[in-house]
Structures are given as C-alpha cells and as structure tokens.
Amino acid sequence: MSEMVLLGDEAVAQGAIDAGLSIAYGYPGTPSTEIVEYLQEWKRKEDESLIASWCSNEKTAYEAAVAVSMMGKRALVTMKHVGLNVAADAFMNSVGYTIHGGLVLAVADDPGMHSSQNEQDSRYYADFARTICLEPRNQQEAYEMTKDAFELSEKLHLPVLLKLTTRISHSRAVIKRGEVRPKNEFNPSKDRSHWTNLPFLSRQNYEDLWQQRPVLAEISEKSDYNPLILNGNNRDVAVITTGLAYNYYKEAERDLENKPSHLHISFYPMPEDKIRELAGSAKRVIVIEEGYPFVERFLKGILPQAVQVDGKLNDVIPHLGEITPDICRKAMGLEAFEKAEIPEIEMPGRPPQLCKGCPHTDSYKALNEVMGEYENPVVTSDIGCYTLGYFAPHNAIHSCLDMGAAVTMARGAAEAGAHPVVGVIGDSTFMHTGIQGLVDMLSAGNKVTLMILDNSITAMTGMQQTIVESSGIINVVKGCGVSPEHVRTIIPLPKHHEENVKIIREEVEYNGVSVIIAQRACIHVVKRKYAKG
Ligand code: SF4
C-alpha cells in the first residue's frame, strides 16, 4: 500500500483515479480547483486516456458527466458551493435518473467566505435532491469516501455528493492508497426510460426514489462513517460532530474528565436511530458542525423537547465562519488554548487590490473618466479579479451578485430608467453565464454597453485556460446578434487611454446593445510566456 502526501482536493482526485475514473469535468472555483488540476497532471504524466476538462460552467460540466454515466463509465464533477447553484437544475433532475456508471459530484464549501460571496451548505442540496452526501473529516477519508461514493452511486443508481470544506480541501496529509480498480468499459445504458424525464416516466422514477429512502437510511445506520460511542457514566451531555469538527472535538475531549457519548456523522441521510440512541443517553446534546445548523435543526424535529439541543441556533457555536479548536473547547466548557503572546504592532490596512500593471486598472481608468461625465451612471460588475475595482482608487463598480449578473443587472437597471449603464464582466465569466444575459438584452433592445475585460485567462482561481480565446469571443458576441459596428476592441494601456475613452464615450451613447472587449493579457500570463521563452 503506497503513501502520498496530498491536499484534500488531491486526495479526492487520487481516490477517483483509483476508483476507475474515466472522465472528470469542472469549473474552477476556490476551494475546489485543485481536483481537476491534479487529474490534468495525472493525465500528462501517468494516463493519457484520462479526460479532465474545464467547462463553460458547472451546469455544462454536470450534464456532460451525466452522459458519461449513461455510457457506463465513471465520471466526477467538481465545483465550489456557489457553483452548485448553477448546476442545481441538472443535479436535481439527474436524481430521477437510474445512474449507470458511477457519478460523483465533489463540491467544496467555503465557511468563513475566504473566497466566496456566501457560506451556503451543500448538504442541503443533497437532502433536497434526496440523495446521499458524504462529508470527510480528514484527507484519508476524502480519498476513501471518493472510492466508496463511486461504488454507492453504481449500486444505488444515484449521483453521490461529496461535500468538502476549505480546511480539508487546502491542507495536506499522508494518504494511504488502497487498491486500484480498472475503468469501466463503454457500456451504454439500454433503457431510455431511465434517461428521459418525461412526466409519465418521471413520476415513476420519483416514486422509486422515495421508495429507496429506507434503503439509504439503513446504510446510514450501519455505516462506519457514522461512529457512535456511548458512555453510560455521563448522563449530562452528549456530542454530535460533523466533518472537520470531529478533529477539534477529539482534541478537546482529551481534557474532559468524564467523556460524553459521541456520534460523528459523515454519511447522510442522517442515522436517526443512532441519533435517538445518543440523545437517550443524556439530558443535553451539543451539535458541533461546520456550515449551517443542518443536523441541529433535524434533531429538533425528532427528539423530545426534554432533551436540550445546543449549537448554532442558540449561539453555543457561532453561526458564521469556520469551526476552530477554541470554539469546540468553549462549547465543552473548557478554557481556550493558551496562545503565544503576539506583539502589538500597528499594521497598515491592506485591502485586496489589483496587481501592479493589471490590465483592468487601465480599463477602469478610461471607464471612470467617461462615467464621471454623467450624474447617475451605473456600472454593474461580476465575479473575478475585476471585482476589486470596487476598492479605491478605482471605485469603479456598483454591484457584484453572482456569475453573469453584470449583464442581466445592467439590463434591469437600464429598463428601470438608468443611463448610462455599463456591465463589466471577464472573458471566462462571460462564457460561464454572461452570454445568456446578452441574448436577453438583445431581445429587449436595451441601451446598455457591455465591457468584456478579456485577460486571456481565468486569473482569480489560479490561471486556468479560458474556454474560448479572444478572437473567438468577438465571434460569439457578433453571433449573438450585436451589431458588428458596435463590437469594439480596446487595448487597456496608458498610451491608448485617450482613444479608449473616446470609444467608451461613443458606445455608451449608442441607442442599443454595444460590446467593448478590452484585450490585454493578465501580467502573470505574460510573465509565464516570457519565462518559457
Ligand atoms: S492576477 Fe492578473 S488579472 Fe488578476 S489582478 Fe493580477 S494582473 Fe490583474
């Protein structure tokens, strides 16, 4: 049995490889990105038959993976938690399918919002879809659970959601590799009724899904991923942990004189009998979980009121942010760990900012000059490095909601009477979900200018290749129906400033949809190119 030192994300990738993965699709998003990156490296060095591709967005990735499963092969899809909102339509509907080749969806949540707009908890999606969720507590489990997830998916004919969190995804540990399973042969599913969600078929599929609940519940009760340790000598308090909280609780437990009964939950749907057995052993249950109070709320629904449940809902555990060892200690009535004295030094505040020489700086300078000529200009923006245009000295953008909203919000603002309205979006984000908004705008005949800040890369998540190159984006925009004379390109460099201002000024006054593509590569792409020679 070989050992490797891997990030949690890489452990998922290695688990998938060892489970006989044929194809992986994903959309880059911190903290999930390293899964596909590891697979791409594996393909380069070890197995050129493996396919590991970035897609336009999470929905296209998920749908492609479903088709891989339909052909009998094992497929992995990766995304961050907010990406699952984009893939939700496909994910929810695929649960009605009779999954053929194993289909595993690895979603990395970001409690603490280190690099995200919200903290949503993907366990709700698995529950919503009525399928299995596995939540590893460490990197070894991330490896093993990925392998098990493929087995469960094929055995139960369900897509399985593997929920990761930032700390697991982005920290390293030694992984013991297990057996390597061969890939599935091409073996298309024969029964079209399993793959066609027509209402008369869906009704039956949905009924079958419901009938399967007791099977999932039984697996959950018996699963080693939900270990229950009872201590009859402590009738006061019992503990439930999920995910990473297990490790912090175990550290704290060493300092408890009378150890509470403890249930750790990693396999959902939840093991109701084990929960009742635990709660029957004590007057009070403390739930330590990362993310939303998912287990805690469930407990309130099934336990008698006489059992006191403490957790996020009554602030025994903070409702926002990551779980820490000290949070666990405090919940268990222990003192926080002693910390080394940190010398008091006044540090200057350093908000995140665009790199020196970033092309977006010059785009914003030109845009601000034009917008400054109007009383109430609106600049809607999107997710990417250019969102940093919110900060001084740029102060260039007025909104950022989600991927693609720069375009659709620009439309809404224009129809509400705003002028001028400029939507700012990146090249990768435009391909993700910007195109559909552009089609809406064209259909409505809005007076809006869309600026696509094309830096030739998906920069913010670590330089993944954009799906369509710069020349292709111009064709996509024209193909959507933007009048060719109002598809303009600029080069955001100081020496072109006056010319760029003139172009933006002309286009914001155009009575229709115009698109300005600011073409200049991210400085890190340029550096990399020079380094290669
Ligand atoms: S990574 Fe590239 S695109 Fe992002 S801020 Fe830096 S230079 Fe600009």
XYZ file of C-alpha atoms and ligand atoms in Angstrom:
541
model
C 0.000 0.000 0.000
C 1.728 3.202 -1.132
C 1.613 6.512 0.698
C 1.343 10.017 -0.715
C 1.242 13.498 0.823
C -1.826 15.145 -0.681
C -4.147 18.105 -0.295
C -7.740 17.113 0.466
C -8.666 18.096 -3.109
C -5.844 15.938 -4.448
C -6.945 13.038 -2.242
C -10.375 13.233 -3.907
C -8.720 13.196 -7.331
C -6.498 10.229 -6.379
C -9.485 8.409 -4.917
C -11.364 8.921 -8.172
C -8.400 7.675 -10.220
C -8.075 4.582 -8.019
C -11.840 4.023 -8.316
C -11.531 3.700 -12.099
C -12.427 7.234 -13.156
C -12.749 7.755 -16.906
C -13.755 11.420 -17.217
C -13.843 14.494 -14.957
C -15.406 17.874 -15.688
C -15.404 21.020 -13.612
C -15.480 24.776 -13.391
C -12.634 26.396 -11.413
C -13.647 27.819 -8.054
C -11.745 28.081 -4.793
C -11.514 25.796 -2.795
C -12.304 23.019 -5.329
C -9.938 23.877 -8.195
C -7.061 21.547 -7.356
C -9.147 18.421 -8.017
C -9.236 18.865 -11.787
C -5.717 20.345 -11.815
C -4.392 17.154 -10.165
C -6.265 14.998 -12.681
C -4.853 17.023 -15.573
C -1.342 16.496 -14.203
C -2.068 12.762 -13.775
C -3.197 12.600 -17.378
C 0.018 14.333 -18.502
C 2.317 12.059 -16.505
C 0.515 8.742 -15.943
C -2.546 8.094 -18.075
C -3.223 9.919 -21.290
C -6.586 8.178 -21.716
C -7.987 10.064 -18.719
C -10.113 13.102 -19.631
C -10.117 16.040 -17.203
C -11.568 19.240 -18.654
C -12.692 22.676 -17.572
C -16.134 23.582 -18.881
C -18.034 26.820 -19.550
C -19.870 26.493 -16.250
C -20.934 24.000 -13.601
C -24.196 23.105 -15.337
C -22.491 22.142 -18.597
C -19.920 20.166 -16.594
C -22.574 18.265 -14.669
C -24.683 17.485 -17.730
C -21.675 16.159 -19.657
C -20.799 13.935 -16.691
C -24.346 12.546 -16.621
C -23.880 11.441 -20.231
C -20.604 9.717 -19.302
C -22.543 7.786 -16.689
C -25.220 6.949 -19.274
C -22.427 5.393 -21.363
C -21.495 3.218 -18.384
C -18.243 4.931 -17.390
C -17.362 6.591 -14.098
C -17.489 10.389 -14.024
C -16.502 13.037 -11.496
C -17.786 16.629 -11.482
C -16.155 19.362 -9.378
C -17.213 22.836 -8.343
C -17.376 25.178 -5.386
C -20.552 25.561 -3.346
C -21.972 28.535 -5.260
C -21.304 26.630 -8.471
C -23.853 24.072 -7.341
C -26.487 26.799 -7.637
C -25.617 26.930 -11.337
C -25.639 23.137 -11.701
C -28.683 22.707 -9.446
C -31.167 22.251 -12.278
C -29.187 19.372 -13.753
C -28.303 17.877 -10.368
C -31.866 17.863 -9.045
C -33.229 16.315 -12.231
C -30.469 13.715 -12.522
C -31.534 12.150 -9.232
C -34.623 10.895 -11.053
C -32.352 9.052 -13.487
C -31.155 5.494 -12.947
C -27.463 6.312 -12.775
C -25.421 3.722 -14.666
C -21.646 4.377 -14.452
C -20.761 5.898 -11.049
C -21.434 9.654 -10.899
C -19.810 11.643 -8.080
C -20.223 15.369 -7.531
C -17.432 16.886 -5.397
C -18.467 20.262 -4.003
C -16.155 22.384 -1.857
C -17.909 24.724 0.591
C -16.197 27.816 1.923
C -17.235 28.529 5.541
C -15.683 31.824 6.541
C -16.042 33.075 2.949
C -12.298 33.199 2.291
C -13.002 33.484 -1.401
C -16.785 33.460 -1.843
C -19.919 35.558 -1.700
C -21.710 33.366 0.845
C -21.334 30.343 3.146
C -24.057 28.055 1.820
C -24.000 24.441 2.953
C -24.146 21.813 0.194
C -25.634 19.156 2.495
C -28.979 20.883 1.918
C -28.724 20.229 -1.812
C -28.150 16.506 -1.285
C -31.080 16.399 1.130
C -33.217 18.491 -1.249
C -32.423 16.053 -4.063
C -32.968 13.041 -1.762
C -29.592 11.538 -2.412
C -26.502 10.595 -0.411
C -23.992 13.101 0.920
C -20.588 12.070 2.239
C -18.593 14.563 4.328
C -14.975 13.595 5.066
C -13.357 14.565 8.361
C -9.793 14.356 7.034
C -7.785 13.784 3.850
C -7.599 9.991 4.240
C -11.369 9.891 4.433
C -11.604 12.220 1.418
C -9.652 9.558 -0.513
C -11.639 6.589 0.775
C -15.025 8.277 0.568
C -14.460 9.170 -3.065
C -13.876 5.492 -3.854
C -16.907 4.471 -1.813
C -19.002 7.200 -3.428
C -18.482 5.609 -6.853
C -19.446 2.187 -5.503
C -22.588 3.565 -3.838
C -23.518 5.504 -6.943
C -23.421 2.390 -9.112
C -25.057 0.155 -6.529
C -27.933 2.520 -5.712
C -28.121 4.184 -9.149
C -27.848 7.653 -7.621
C -25.450 10.559 -8.039
C -23.497 10.931 -4.780
C -22.479 14.336 -3.407
C -19.103 14.576 -1.695
C -19.022 17.679 0.488
C -15.618 19.215 1.221
C -14.744 22.377 3.124
C -11.825 24.793 2.741
C -9.642 23.376 5.560
C -9.941 19.810 4.239
C -9.501 20.833 0.603
C -6.477 23.015 1.221
C -4.415 21.200 3.845
C -2.081 18.262 3.305
C -1.787 14.893 4.993
C -0.310 11.472 4.332
C -2.726 9.298 2.356
C -2.543 5.512 2.297
C -3.638 4.386 -1.118
C -5.789 1.297 -1.444
C -6.469 -0.980 -4.363
C -6.735 0.408 -7.848
C -9.877 -0.601 -9.707
C -9.893 -0.806 -13.517
C -12.009 1.632 -15.504
C -15.457 0.635 -16.699
C -15.816 -0.468 -20.300
C -18.012 1.507 -22.696
C -21.415 0.063 -21.880
C -24.351 2.328 -22.794
C -27.493 2.031 -20.722
C -30.127 0.168 -22.740
C -33.271 1.571 -21.136
C -34.203 5.019 -22.471
C -36.904 5.405 -19.830
C -34.118 5.766 -17.255
C -32.766 8.820 -19.015
C -35.815 10.671 -20.276
C -37.556 12.900 -17.789
C -40.958 12.958 -19.453
C -43.672 13.452 -16.817
C -45.136 9.921 -17.106
C -41.642 8.458 -16.638
C -40.521 10.999 -14.048
C -43.497 10.195 -11.815
C -42.381 6.565 -11.625
C -38.706 7.494 -11.193
C -39.609 9.891 -8.400
C -41.718 7.256 -6.691
C -38.788 4.803 -6.951
C -36.523 7.424 -5.402
C -38.926 7.838 -2.496
C -39.201 4.069 -2.006
C -35.419 3.924 -1.791
C -35.332 6.135 1.339
C -35.433 3.223 3.807
C -32.517 1.576 1.969
C -30.409 4.729 2.301
C -31.449 5.103 5.937
C -30.357 1.537 6.685
C -26.971 2.039 5.020
C -26.530 5.227 7.032
C -27.364 3.437 10.308
C -24.816 0.719 9.588
C -22.144 2.930 8.091
C -18.732 3.099 9.763
C -18.726 6.704 8.638
C -21.267 7.387 11.412
C -19.487 6.004 14.520
C -21.360 6.101 17.817
C -19.521 5.759 21.149
C -21.753 5.614 24.223
C -20.621 6.373 27.763
C -23.261 5.330 30.294
C -21.357 7.156 33.054
C -22.101 10.585 31.604
C -25.844 11.259 31.564
C -25.420 15.037 31.433
C -24.166 15.755 27.963
C -23.645 14.028 24.600
C -21.949 15.383 21.481
C -22.592 15.193 17.737
C -19.896 16.322 15.318
C -19.746 16.542 11.535
C -16.852 16.988 9.087
C -13.705 18.648 10.359
C -15.273 19.420 13.751
C -14.536 15.785 14.661
C -10.799 16.513 14.929
C -11.222 19.647 17.041
C -13.673 17.913 19.341
C -11.339 14.937 19.793
C -8.572 17.335 20.829
C -10.869 18.949 23.389
C -12.181 15.589 24.591
C -8.756 14.665 25.974
C -9.171 17.392 28.600
C -12.655 16.297 29.692
C -12.750 14.245 32.885
C -15.964 12.431 32.063
C -16.138 11.903 28.320
C -19.580 12.418 26.772
C -21.226 9.917 24.454
C -20.294 10.913 20.912
C -21.820 10.439 17.463
C -19.933 11.582 14.408
C -21.997 11.954 11.213
C -20.310 11.738 7.812
C -22.958 9.865 5.868
C -26.327 11.474 5.055
C -29.302 10.876 5.142
C -28.828 11.018 8.871
C -28.748 7.892 11.067
C -31.957 8.579 13.006
C -31.756 5.528 15.267
C -28.199 6.317 16.301
C -29.202 9.925 16.986
C -32.084 8.766 19.196
C -29.819 6.306 20.992
C -27.311 9.064 21.680
C -29.957 11.543 22.811
C -31.486 8.887 25.059
C -28.166 8.669 26.881
C -28.044 12.310 28.061
C -30.150 15.332 29.006
C -28.292 17.683 26.684
C -26.824 17.277 23.167
C -24.208 19.683 21.805
C -24.000 19.759 17.993
C -20.666 20.918 16.597
C -20.946 21.235 12.836
C -19.397 23.391 10.160
C -21.758 25.223 7.819
C -25.456 25.627 8.576
C -27.239 24.102 11.609
C -28.261 21.200 9.393
C -28.018 18.362 11.935
C -29.166 20.619 14.762
C -32.447 21.516 13.045
C -33.036 17.874 12.193
C -32.575 16.959 15.857
C -35.191 19.461 16.947
C -37.642 17.675 14.682
C -37.086 14.160 16.034
C -36.039 14.489 19.688
C -38.406 15.045 22.623
C -38.397 18.597 23.975
C -36.954 17.340 27.250
C -33.584 16.925 25.511
C -31.791 20.250 25.317
C -30.072 20.807 21.970
C -27.219 23.332 21.864
C -25.416 24.562 18.767
C -25.617 27.319 16.236
C -29.283 28.106 16.772
C -28.675 29.348 20.310
C -25.137 30.682 19.739
C -23.335 27.992 21.738
C -21.470 27.591 18.418
C -21.006 30.770 16.290
C -23.361 30.706 13.305
C -20.823 32.254 10.889
C -17.315 31.253 9.863
C -15.140 28.187 10.280
C -15.126 25.897 13.296
C -11.922 26.241 15.339
C -10.389 24.206 18.190
C -11.195 27.014 20.629
C -14.845 27.119 19.559
C -15.064 23.417 20.411
C -13.294 23.871 23.733
C -15.573 26.733 24.719
C -18.694 24.740 23.812
C -17.425 21.924 26.046
C -16.825 24.313 28.965
C -13.027 24.265 28.610
C -10.611 27.191 28.600
C -9.293 28.292 25.210
C -5.773 27.116 24.332
C -3.023 29.313 25.654
C -1.638 31.329 22.808
C 1.811 32.781 22.284
C 1.959 36.494 23.040
C 1.586 38.449 19.831
C 3.473 41.756 19.994
C 1.250 44.785 19.437
C 2.301 46.229 16.108
C 0.212 48.725 14.174
C -0.162 47.143 10.764
C -1.405 49.236 7.838
C -4.749 48.018 6.444
C -4.244 46.195 3.177
C -7.453 45.631 1.253
C -7.082 43.224 -1.667
C -6.099 45.038 -4.808
C -5.372 44.566 -8.486
C -1.726 43.638 -9.177
C 0.552 46.449 -10.261
C 0.307 46.670 -14.042
C -3.002 44.770 -14.207
C -4.856 45.497 -17.457
C -8.106 46.105 -15.532
C -6.556 49.226 -13.954
C -6.351 50.924 -17.344
C -9.830 49.745 -18.341
C -11.292 51.249 -15.152
C -9.354 54.490 -15.583
C -10.889 55.026 -19.017
C -14.349 53.899 -17.867
C -14.281 56.189 -14.814
C -13.385 59.165 -16.962
C -16.484 58.641 -19.113
C -18.802 57.760 -16.205
C -17.625 60.902 -14.387
C -19.308 62.985 -17.097
C -22.780 61.753 -16.044
C -24.896 62.415 -12.984
C -26.122 58.880 -12.240
C -24.066 56.312 -14.101
C -24.480 52.608 -13.238
C -21.689 50.051 -13.559
C -22.765 46.507 -12.748
C -19.948 44.016 -12.266
C -19.279 40.328 -11.813
C -17.025 37.694 -10.164
C -13.317 37.872 -10.943
C -10.193 39.986 -10.355
C -12.041 42.988 -11.785
C -14.438 42.917 -8.791
C -11.519 44.553 -6.974
C -12.486 47.636 -8.970
C -14.850 48.252 -6.034
C -11.926 49.477 -3.931
C -10.136 52.819 -4.051
C -8.506 54.225 -6.068
C -10.765 52.720 -8.770
C -14.207 52.926 -7.089
C -15.460 51.854 -10.482
C -18.253 49.335 -9.838
C -21.632 49.490 -8.130
C -22.670 45.842 -7.823
C -21.495 42.229 -7.780
C -24.092 39.494 -7.244
C -23.087 36.255 -8.930
C -21.614 34.857 -12.143
C -23.248 36.552 -15.137
C -25.222 39.145 -13.158
C -23.170 42.029 -14.581
C -25.093 41.530 -17.814
C -28.589 40.825 -16.513
C -28.401 43.524 -13.818
C -27.278 46.033 -16.447
C -30.408 45.187 -18.395
C -32.610 45.631 -15.324
C -31.006 48.972 -14.423
C -31.457 50.244 -17.993
C -35.109 49.201 -18.104
C -35.667 50.926 -14.763
C -34.504 54.178 -16.387
C -30.763 54.418 -15.620
C -28.345 55.919 -18.139
C -25.575 55.287 -18.908
C -25.394 51.636 -17.902
C -22.236 49.589 -18.339
C -21.911 45.925 -17.385
C -18.337 44.786 -16.641
C -17.556 41.085 -16.974
C -14.466 38.922 -17.556
C -13.837 36.664 -20.543
C -14.251 33.453 -18.552
C -17.312 34.739 -16.709
C -18.858 35.872 -19.978
C -18.583 32.315 -21.302
C -19.893 30.963 -17.960
C -23.255 32.718 -17.796
C -22.808 36.105 -19.459
C -23.899 35.003 -22.924
C -27.476 34.254 -21.907
C -27.867 37.732 -20.406
C -26.537 39.277 -23.607
C -29.147 37.401 -25.612
C -31.848 38.762 -23.240
C -30.554 42.301 -23.713
C -30.565 41.978 -27.473
C -34.063 40.601 -27.454
C -35.241 43.517 -25.295
C -33.291 46.101 -27.335
C -31.689 47.686 -24.270
C -29.440 50.714 -24.277
C -26.504 49.105 -22.491
C -22.774 48.776 -23.023
C -21.125 45.542 -22.019
C -17.386 45.678 -21.333
C -15.713 42.282 -21.508
C -12.373 42.572 -19.728
C -10.533 39.868 -21.621
C -7.272 38.987 -19.845
C -6.882 35.672 -21.742
C -7.155 33.521 -18.622
C -9.323 32.599 -15.633
C -7.000 34.539 -13.344
C -8.627 34.653 -9.937
C -8.775 30.896 -9.400
C -5.151 30.344 -10.433
C -4.767 30.715 -14.201
C -6.970 28.069 -15.773
C -7.411 28.223 -19.515
C -10.425 30.211 -20.749
C -12.761 28.053 -22.843
C -12.770 30.435 -25.839
C -9.811 32.579 -26.918
C -10.041 36.351 -27.546
C -10.712 36.102 -31.269
C -13.470 33.606 -30.512
C -15.193 35.933 -28.041
C -15.634 38.581 -30.750
C -17.328 35.986 -32.945
C -19.536 34.778 -30.091
C -20.671 38.349 -29.395
C -21.365 39.017 -33.070
C -23.057 35.650 -33.390
C -25.421 36.546 -30.546
C -26.586 39.429 -32.733
C -24.696 42.518 -31.557
C -24.388 44.903 -34.484
C -20.784 44.421 -35.794
C -20.014 48.178 -35.816
C -20.829 48.244 -32.092
C -18.485 45.394 -31.214
C -15.337 47.373 -30.438
C -11.961 46.318 -29.095
C -9.607 48.408 -26.988
C -6.144 47.754 -25.592
C -6.084 48.865 -21.959
C -2.668 50.507 -21.768
C -1.850 54.081 -20.655
C -0.710 55.008 -24.164
C -4.185 54.169 -25.545
C -6.085 55.989 -22.796
C -7.494 58.853 -24.888
C -8.556 56.534 -27.687
C -10.205 54.136 -25.183
C -12.118 56.981 -23.521
C -13.383 58.080 -26.926
C -14.613 54.568 -27.785
C -16.367 54.096 -24.427
C -17.961 57.565 -24.724
C -19.305 56.741 -28.195
C -20.672 53.359 -27.214
C -22.485 54.388 -24.017
C -24.440 56.874 -26.144
C -25.381 54.245 -28.723
C -29.093 53.547 -28.580
C -28.791 49.768 -28.407
C -26.554 46.992 -27.118
C -22.859 47.612 -27.637
C -19.905 45.495 -26.564
C -16.378 46.711 -25.871
C -13.772 43.988 -25.494
C -10.714 45.157 -23.568
C -7.969 42.825 -24.742
C -4.786 42.597 -22.747
C -3.422 39.518 -21.029
C -3.078 39.291 -17.262
C 0.519 40.247 -16.395
C 1.120 36.793 -14.912
C 0.207 35.144 -18.206
C 2.667 37.436 -19.970
C 5.370 36.697 -17.380
C 4.806 32.973 -17.797
C 5.089 33.291 -21.558
C 8.396 35.172 -21.284
C 9.708 32.655 -18.745
C 9.037 29.843 -21.213
C 10.815 31.864 -23.918
S -3.999 38.190 -11.430
Fe -3.920 39.197 -13.437
S -5.979 39.885 -13.826
Fe -5.854 39.419 -11.639
S -5.330 41.339 -10.649
Fe -3.400 40.335 -11.079
S -2.790 41.077 -13.105
Fe -4.938 41.582 -12.829
